[in-house]
PDB file of N, CA, C and O in Angstrom:
ATOM      1  N   MET A   1     111.511 144.024  71.947  1.00  0.00           N
ATOM      2  CA  MET A   1     112.220 145.023  72.714  1.00  0.00           C
ATOM      3  C   MET A   1     113.647 144.519  72.987  1.00  0.00           C
ATOM      4  O   MET A   1     113.819 143.479  73.622  1.00  0.00           O
ATOM      5  N   PRO A   2     114.658 145.200  72.509  1.00  0.00           N
ATOM      6  CA  PRO A   2     116.040 144.775  72.749  1.00  0.00           C
ATOM      7  C   PRO A   2     116.410 144.864  74.226  1.00  0.00           C
ATOM      8  O   PRO A   2     115.998 145.774  74.939  1.00  0.00           O
ATOM      9  N   ILE A   3     117.188 143.884  74.677  1.00  0.00           N
ATOM     10  CA  ILE A   3     117.677 143.852  76.056  1.00  0.00           C
ATOM     11  C   ILE A   3     119.187 143.723  76.010  1.00  0.00           C
ATOM     12  O   ILE A   3     119.723 142.864  75.311  1.00  0.00           O
ATOM     13  N   ASP A   4     119.879 144.560  76.754  1.00  0.00           N
ATOM     14  CA  ASP A   4     121.335 144.534  76.819  1.00  0.00           C
ATOM     15  C   ASP A   4     121.802 143.191  77.382  1.00  0.00           C
ATOM     16  O   ASP A   4     121.290 142.723  78.403  1.00  0.00           O
ATOM     17  N   ASP A   5     122.778 142.553  76.725  1.00  0.00           N
ATOM     18  CA  ASP A   5     123.293 141.262  77.188  1.00  0.00           C
ATOM     19  C   ASP A   5     123.820 141.312  78.615  1.00  0.00           C
ATOM     20  O   ASP A   5     123.778 140.311  79.323  1.00  0.00           O
ATOM     21  N   LEU A   6     124.302 142.458  79.051  1.00  0.00           N
ATOM     22  CA  LEU A   6     124.835 142.562  80.410  1.00  0.00           C
ATOM     23  C   LEU A   6     123.744 142.461  81.476  1.00  0.00           C
ATOM     24  O   LEU A   6     124.030 142.252  82.650  1.00  0.00           O
ATOM     25  N   LYS A   7     122.479 142.630  81.066  1.00  0.00           N
ATOM     26  CA  LYS A   7     121.372 142.520  82.014  1.00  0.00           C
ATOM     27  C   LYS A   7     120.762 141.115  82.037  1.00  0.00           C
ATOM     28  O   LYS A   7     119.885 140.839  82.833  1.00  0.00           O
ATOM     29  N   VAL A   8     121.245 140.240  81.161  1.00  0.00           N
ATOM     30  CA  VAL A   8     120.715 138.880  81.058  1.00  0.00           C
ATOM     31  C   VAL A   8     121.702 137.914  81.682  1.00  0.00           C
ATOM     32  O   VAL A   8     122.908 138.013  81.487  1.00  0.00           O
ATOM     33  N   ARG A   9     121.192 136.955  82.456  1.00  0.00           N
ATOM     34  CA  ARG A   9     122.041 135.884  82.970  1.00  0.00           C
ATOM     35  C   ARG A   9     121.236 134.591  82.999  1.00  0.00           C
ATOM     36  O   ARG A   9     120.023 134.602  83.187  1.00  0.00           O
ATOM     37  N   HIS A  10     121.942 133.502  82.755  1.00  0.00           N
ATOM     38  CA  HIS A  10     121.326 132.183  82.730  1.00  0.00           C
ATOM     39  C   HIS A  10     121.833 131.395  83.930  1.00  0.00           C
ATOM     40  O   HIS A  10     123.017 131.433  84.244  1.00  0.00           O
ATOM     41  N   PHE A  11     120.933 130.670  84.571  1.00  0.00           N
ATOM     42  CA  PHE A  11     121.310 129.855  85.721  1.00  0.00           C
ATOM     43  C   PHE A  11     121.346 128.388  85.321  1.00  0.00           C
ATOM     44  O   PHE A  11     120.392 127.867  84.753  1.00  0.00           O
ATOM     45  N   TYR A  12     122.476 127.738  85.603  1.00  0.00           N
ATOM     46  CA  TYR A  12     122.663 126.316  85.344  1.00  0.00           C
ATOM     47  C   TYR A  12     122.954 125.619  86.657  1.00  0.00           C
ATOM     48  O   TYR A  12     123.543 126.203  87.565  1.00  0.00           O
ATOM     49  N   GLN A  13     122.551 124.332  86.742  1.00  0.00           N
ATOM     50  CA  GLN A  13     122.775 123.563  87.960  1.00  0.00           C
ATOM     51  C   GLN A  13     123.262 122.162  87.594  1.00  0.00           C
ATOM     52  O   GLN A  13     122.781 121.551  86.634  1.00  0.00           O
ATOM     53  N   CYS A  14     124.216 121.670  88.380  1.00  0.00           N
ATOM     54  CA  CYS A  14     124.766 120.334  88.162  1.00  0.00           C
ATOM     55  C   CYS A  14     123.750 119.281  88.604  1.00  0.00           C
ATOM     56  O   CYS A  14     123.237 119.354  89.722  1.00  0.00           O
ATOM     57  N   PRO A  15     123.466 118.288  87.755  1.00  0.00           N
ATOM     58  CA  PRO A  15     122.513 117.250  88.142  1.00  0.00           C
ATOM     59  C   PRO A  15     123.065 116.292  89.202  1.00  0.00           C
ATOM     60  O   PRO A  15     122.300 115.607  89.879  1.00  0.00           O
ATOM     61  N   GLU A  16     124.379 116.249  89.373  1.00  0.00           N
ATOM     62  CA  GLU A  16     124.998 115.334  90.337  1.00  0.00           C
ATOM     63  C   GLU A  16     125.143 115.953  91.728  1.00  0.00           C
ATOM     64  O   GLU A  16     124.744 115.377  92.719  1.00  0.00           O
ATOM     65  N   CYS A  17     125.760 117.149  91.800  1.00  0.00           N
ATOM     66  CA  CYS A  17     126.070 117.737  93.112  1.00  0.00           C
ATOM     67  C   CYS A  17     125.215 118.968  93.448  1.00  0.00           C
ATOM     68  O   CYS A  17     125.354 119.543  94.510  1.00  0.00           O
ATOM     69  N   ASN A  18     124.378 119.410  92.516  1.00  0.00           N
ATOM     70  CA  ASN A  18     123.469 120.551  92.689  1.00  0.00           C
ATOM     71  C   ASN A  18     124.160 121.897  92.827  1.00  0.00           C
ATOM     72  O   ASN A  18     123.526 122.871  93.221  1.00  0.00           O
ATOM     73  N   ASN A  19     125.455 121.999  92.520  1.00  0.00           N
ATOM     74  CA  ASN A  19     126.108 123.312  92.486  1.00  0.00           C
ATOM     75  C   ASN A  19     125.501 124.128  91.362  1.00  0.00           C
ATOM     76  O   ASN A  19     125.161 123.597  90.307  1.00  0.00           O
ATOM     77  N   GLY A  20     125.362 125.442  91.587  1.00  0.00           N
ATOM     78  CA  GLY A  20     124.767 126.309  90.591  1.00  0.00           C
ATOM     79  C   GLY A  20     125.763 127.317  90.049  1.00  0.00           C
ATOM     80  O   GLY A  20     126.789 127.601  90.673  1.00  0.00           O
ATOM     81  N   LEU A  21     125.442 127.857  88.874  1.00  0.00           N
ATOM     82  CA  LEU A  21     126.327 128.799  88.205  1.00  0.00           C
ATOM     83  C   LEU A  21     125.509 129.748  87.351  1.00  0.00           C
ATOM     84  O   LEU A  21     124.618 129.318  86.610  1.00  0.00           O
ATOM     85  N   TYR A  22     125.784 131.054  87.474  1.00  0.00           N
ATOM     86  CA  TYR A  22     125.181 132.050  86.595  1.00  0.00           C
ATOM     87  C   TYR A  22     126.175 132.393  85.492  1.00  0.00           C
ATOM     88  O   TYR A  22     127.357 132.593  85.770  1.00  0.00           O
ATOM     89  N   VAL A  23     125.706 132.454  84.244  1.00  0.00           N
ATOM     90  CA  VAL A  23     126.559 132.855  83.131  1.00  0.00           C
ATOM     91  C   VAL A  23     125.815 133.885  82.284  1.00  0.00           C
ATOM     92  O   VAL A  23     124.593 133.903  82.217  1.00  0.00           O
ATOM     93  N   HIS A  24     126.585 134.754  81.649  1.00  0.00           N
ATOM     94  CA  HIS A  24     126.030 135.747  80.734  1.00  0.00           C
ATOM     95  C   HIS A  24     126.010 135.177  79.325  1.00  0.00           C
ATOM     96  O   HIS A  24     126.738 134.219  79.031  1.00  0.00           O
ATOM     97  N   PRO A  25     125.221 135.736  78.425  1.00  0.00           N
ATOM     98  CA  PRO A  25     125.099 135.207  77.067  1.00  0.00           C
ATOM     99  C   PRO A  25     126.438 135.037  76.334  1.00  0.00           C
ATOM    100  O   PRO A  25     126.598 134.080  75.581  1.00  0.00           O
ATOM    101  N   GLU A  26     127.396 135.926  76.556  1.00  0.00           N
ATOM    102  CA  GLU A  26     128.668 135.807  75.832  1.00  0.00           C
ATOM    103  C   GLU A  26     129.461 134.572  76.258  1.00  0.00           C
ATOM    104  O   GLU A  26     130.361 134.131  75.548  1.00  0.00           O
ATOM    105  N   PHE A  27     129.125 133.983  77.393  1.00  0.00           N
ATOM    106  CA  PHE A  27     129.793 132.772  77.855  1.00  0.00           C
ATOM    107  C   PHE A  27     129.673 131.658  76.817  1.00  0.00           C
ATOM    108  O   PHE A  27     130.629 130.937  76.551  1.00  0.00           O
ATOM    109  N   PHE A  28     128.502 131.522  76.209  1.00  0.00           N
ATOM    110  CA  PHE A  28     128.250 130.436  75.262  1.00  0.00           C
ATOM    111  C   PHE A  28     129.112 130.534  74.015  1.00  0.00           C
ATOM    112  O   PHE A  28     129.529 129.516  73.468  1.00  0.00           O
ATOM    113  N   THR A  29     129.378 131.750  73.547  1.00  0.00           N
ATOM    114  CA  THR A  29     130.186 131.902  72.338  1.00  0.00           C
ATOM    115  C   THR A  29     131.633 131.497  72.578  1.00  0.00           C
ATOM    116  O   THR A  29     132.308 131.060  71.652  1.00  0.00           O
ATOM    117  N   GLU A  30     132.101 131.619  73.805  1.00  0.00           N
ATOM    118  CA  GLU A  30     133.488 131.280  74.115  1.00  0.00           C
ATOM    119  C   GLU A  30     133.645 129.882  74.697  1.00  0.00           C
ATOM    120  O   GLU A  30     134.629 129.202  74.439  1.00  0.00           O
ATOM    121  N   MET A  31     132.686 129.432  75.498  1.00  0.00           N
ATOM    122  CA  MET A  31     132.868 128.199  76.268  1.00  0.00           C
ATOM    123  C   MET A  31     131.836 127.101  75.982  1.00  0.00           C
ATOM    124  O   MET A  31     132.066 125.963  76.346  1.00  0.00           O
ATOM    125  N   GLY A  32     130.695 127.437  75.420  1.00  0.00           N
ATOM    126  CA  GLY A  32     129.634 126.447  75.236  1.00  0.00           C
ATOM    127  C   GLY A  32     128.842 126.253  76.515  1.00  0.00           C
ATOM    128  O   GLY A  32     128.778 127.136  77.361  1.00  0.00           O
ATOM    129  N   VAL A  33     128.244 125.077  76.672  1.00  0.00           N
ATOM    130  CA  VAL A  33     127.445 124.771  77.864  1.00  0.00           C
ATOM    131  C   VAL A  33     128.376 124.619  79.067  1.00  0.00           C
ATOM    132  O   VAL A  33     129.410 123.960  78.970  1.00  0.00           O
ATOM    133  N   PRO A  34     128.046 125.243  80.199  1.00  0.00           N
ATOM    134  CA  PRO A  34     128.910 125.112  81.377  1.00  0.00           C
ATOM    135  C   PRO A  34     129.001 123.666  81.858  1.00  0.00           C
ATOM    136  O   PRO A  34     128.044 122.906  81.742  1.00  0.00           O
ATOM    137  N   VAL A  35     130.159 123.310  82.380  1.00  0.00           N
ATOM    138  CA  VAL A  35     130.358 121.996  82.981  1.00  0.00           C
ATOM    139  C   VAL A  35     130.705 122.174  84.453  1.00  0.00           C
ATOM    140  O   VAL A  35     131.274 123.182  84.849  1.00  0.00           O
ATOM    141  N   CYS A  36     130.362 121.186  85.255  1.00  0.00           N
ATOM    142  CA  CYS A  36     130.643 121.240  86.686  1.00  0.00           C
ATOM    143  C   CYS A  36     132.075 120.784  86.926  1.00  0.00           C
ATOM    144  O   CYS A  36     132.427 119.644  86.649  1.00  0.00           O
ATOM    145  N   THR A  37     132.884 121.666  87.451  1.00  0.00           N
ATOM    146  CA  THR A  37     134.275 121.329  87.729  1.00  0.00           C
ATOM    147  C   THR A  37     134.439 120.682  89.094  1.00  0.00           C
ATOM    148  O   THR A  37     135.530 120.232  89.432  1.00  0.00           O
ATOM    149  N   ASP A  38     133.358 120.613  89.885  1.00  0.00           N
ATOM    150  CA  ASP A  38     133.418 119.977  91.195  1.00  0.00           C
ATOM    151  C   ASP A  38     133.154 118.473  91.125  1.00  0.00           C
ATOM    152  O   ASP A  38     133.408 117.758  92.089  1.00  0.00           O
ATOM    153  N   CYS A  39     132.639 117.995  90.004  1.00  0.00           N
ATOM    154  CA  CYS A  39     132.337 116.574  89.851  1.00  0.00           C
ATOM    155  C   CYS A  39     133.479 115.862  89.128  1.00  0.00           C
ATOM    156  O   CYS A  39     134.207 116.463  88.340  1.00  0.00           O
ATOM    157  N   ILE A  40     133.583 114.592  89.359  1.00  0.00           N
ATOM    158  CA  ILE A  40     134.663 113.785  88.789  1.00  0.00           C
ATOM    159  C   ILE A  40     134.643 113.799  87.262  1.00  0.00           C
ATOM    160  O   ILE A  40     135.674 113.871  86.617  1.00  0.00           O
ATOM    161  N   TRP A  41     133.464 113.730  86.652  1.00  0.00           N
ATOM    162  CA  TRP A  41     133.358 113.573  85.204  1.00  0.00           C
ATOM    163  C   TRP A  41     133.197 114.889  84.465  1.00  0.00           C
ATOM    164  O   TRP A  41     133.033 114.890  83.260  1.00  0.00           O
ATOM    165  N   ASP A  42     133.237 116.024  85.128  1.00  0.00           N
ATOM    166  CA  ASP A  42     133.001 117.318  84.473  1.00  0.00           C
ATOM    167  C   ASP A  42     131.715 117.290  83.641  1.00  0.00           C
ATOM    168  O   ASP A  42     131.708 117.595  82.468  1.00  0.00           O
ATOM    169  N   ASP A  43     130.621 116.900  84.272  1.00  0.00           N
ATOM    170  CA  ASP A  43     129.330 116.803  83.592  1.00  0.00           C
ATOM    171  C   ASP A  43     128.816 118.162  83.157  1.00  0.00           C
ATOM    172  O   ASP A  43     129.028 119.167  83.836  1.00  0.00           O
ATOM    173  N   GLU A  44     128.105 118.165  82.008  1.00  0.00           N
ATOM    174  CA  GLU A  44     127.429 119.390  81.590  1.00  0.00           C
ATOM    175  C   GLU A  44     126.343 119.699  82.605  1.00  0.00           C
ATOM    176  O   GLU A  44     125.668 118.811  83.118  1.00  0.00           O
ATOM    177  N   MET A  45     126.173 120.973  82.874  1.00  0.00           N
ATOM    178  CA  MET A  45     125.159 121.411  83.822  1.00  0.00           C
ATOM    179  C   MET A  45     123.812 121.545  83.108  1.00  0.00           C
ATOM    180  O   MET A  45     123.757 121.726  81.886  1.00  0.00           O
ATOM    181  N   ASP A  46     122.726 121.455  83.855  1.00  0.00           N
ATOM    182  CA  ASP A  46     121.376 121.576  83.309  1.00  0.00           C
ATOM    183  C   ASP A  46     120.914 123.028  83.391  1.00  0.00           C
ATOM    184  O   ASP A  46     121.082 123.685  84.420  1.00  0.00           O
ATOM    185  N   TYR A  47     120.303 123.501  82.293  1.00  0.00           N
ATOM    186  CA  TYR A  47     119.711 124.838  82.283  1.00  0.00           C
ATOM    187  C   TYR A  47     118.514 124.850  83.225  1.00  0.00           C
ATOM    188  O   TYR A  47     117.688 123.949  83.220  1.00  0.00           O
ATOM    189  N   VAL A  48     118.414 125.911  84.049  1.00  0.00           N
ATOM    190  CA  VAL A  48     117.296 126.046  84.982  1.00  0.00           C
ATOM    191  C   VAL A  48     116.413 127.227  84.601  1.00  0.00           C
ATOM    192  O   VAL A  48     115.195 127.084  84.468  1.00  0.00           O
ATOM    193  N   ARG A  49     117.006 128.417  84.419  1.00  0.00           N
ATOM    194  CA  ARG A  49     116.187 129.598  84.119  1.00  0.00           C
ATOM    195  C   ARG A  49     117.055 130.734  83.577  1.00  0.00           C
ATOM    196  O   ARG A  49     118.257 130.719  83.710  1.00  0.00           O
ATOM    197  N   THR A  50     116.380 131.728  82.999  1.00  0.00           N
ATOM    198  CA  THR A  50     117.015 132.971  82.549  1.00  0.00           C
ATOM    199  C   THR A  50     116.448 134.102  83.381  1.00  0.00           C
ATOM    200  O   THR A  50     115.246 134.154  83.636  1.00  0.00           O
ATOM    201  N   GLU A  51     117.328 135.003  83.807  1.00  0.00           N
ATOM    202  CA  GLU A  51     116.900 136.157  84.593  1.00  0.00           C
ATOM    203  C   GLU A  51     117.330 137.431  83.882  1.00  0.00           C
ATOM    204  O   GLU A  51     118.378 137.468  83.221  1.00  0.00           O
ATOM    205  N   ILE A  52     116.546 138.486  84.044  1.00  0.00           N
ATOM    206  CA  ILE A  52     116.856 139.804  83.481  1.00  0.00           C
ATOM    207  C   ILE A  52     116.845 140.810  84.598  1.00  0.00           C
ATOM    208  O   ILE A  52     115.861 140.935  85.340  1.00  0.00           O
ATOM    209  N   SER A  53     117.948 141.543  84.742  1.00  0.00           N
ATOM    210  CA  SER A  53     118.055 142.567  85.766  1.00  0.00           C
ATOM    211  C   SER A  53     117.185 143.760  85.402  1.00  0.00           C
ATOM    212  O   SER A  53     117.166 144.200  84.250  1.00  0.00           O
ATOM    213  N   THR A  54     116.492 144.288  86.374  1.00  0.00           N
ATOM    214  CA  THR A  54     115.647 145.461  86.130  1.00  0.00           C
ATOM    215  C   THR A  54     116.335 146.756  86.554  1.00  0.00           C
ATOM    216  O   THR A  54     115.745 147.824  86.457  1.00  0.00           O
ATOM    217  N   THR A  55     117.567 146.658  87.021  1.00  0.00           N
ATOM    218  CA  THR A  55     118.279 147.873  87.439  1.00  0.00           C
ATOM    219  C   THR A  55     119.299 148.287  86.416  1.00  0.00           C
ATOM    220  O   THR A  55     119.725 147.560  85.589  1.00  0.00           O
TER     221      THR A  55
END
């Protein structure tokens, strides 16, 4: 069953400071894996889950 990309979001969390970030699928084509800009080393964030909006 096809799902519109605008209804999908991925949640990532920084392993160092625990800040979280939601990104849409098109984020990966432009930016790759999100990095934490609040940490000194700009660490890649860890994938936590994918959510789909039902509205």
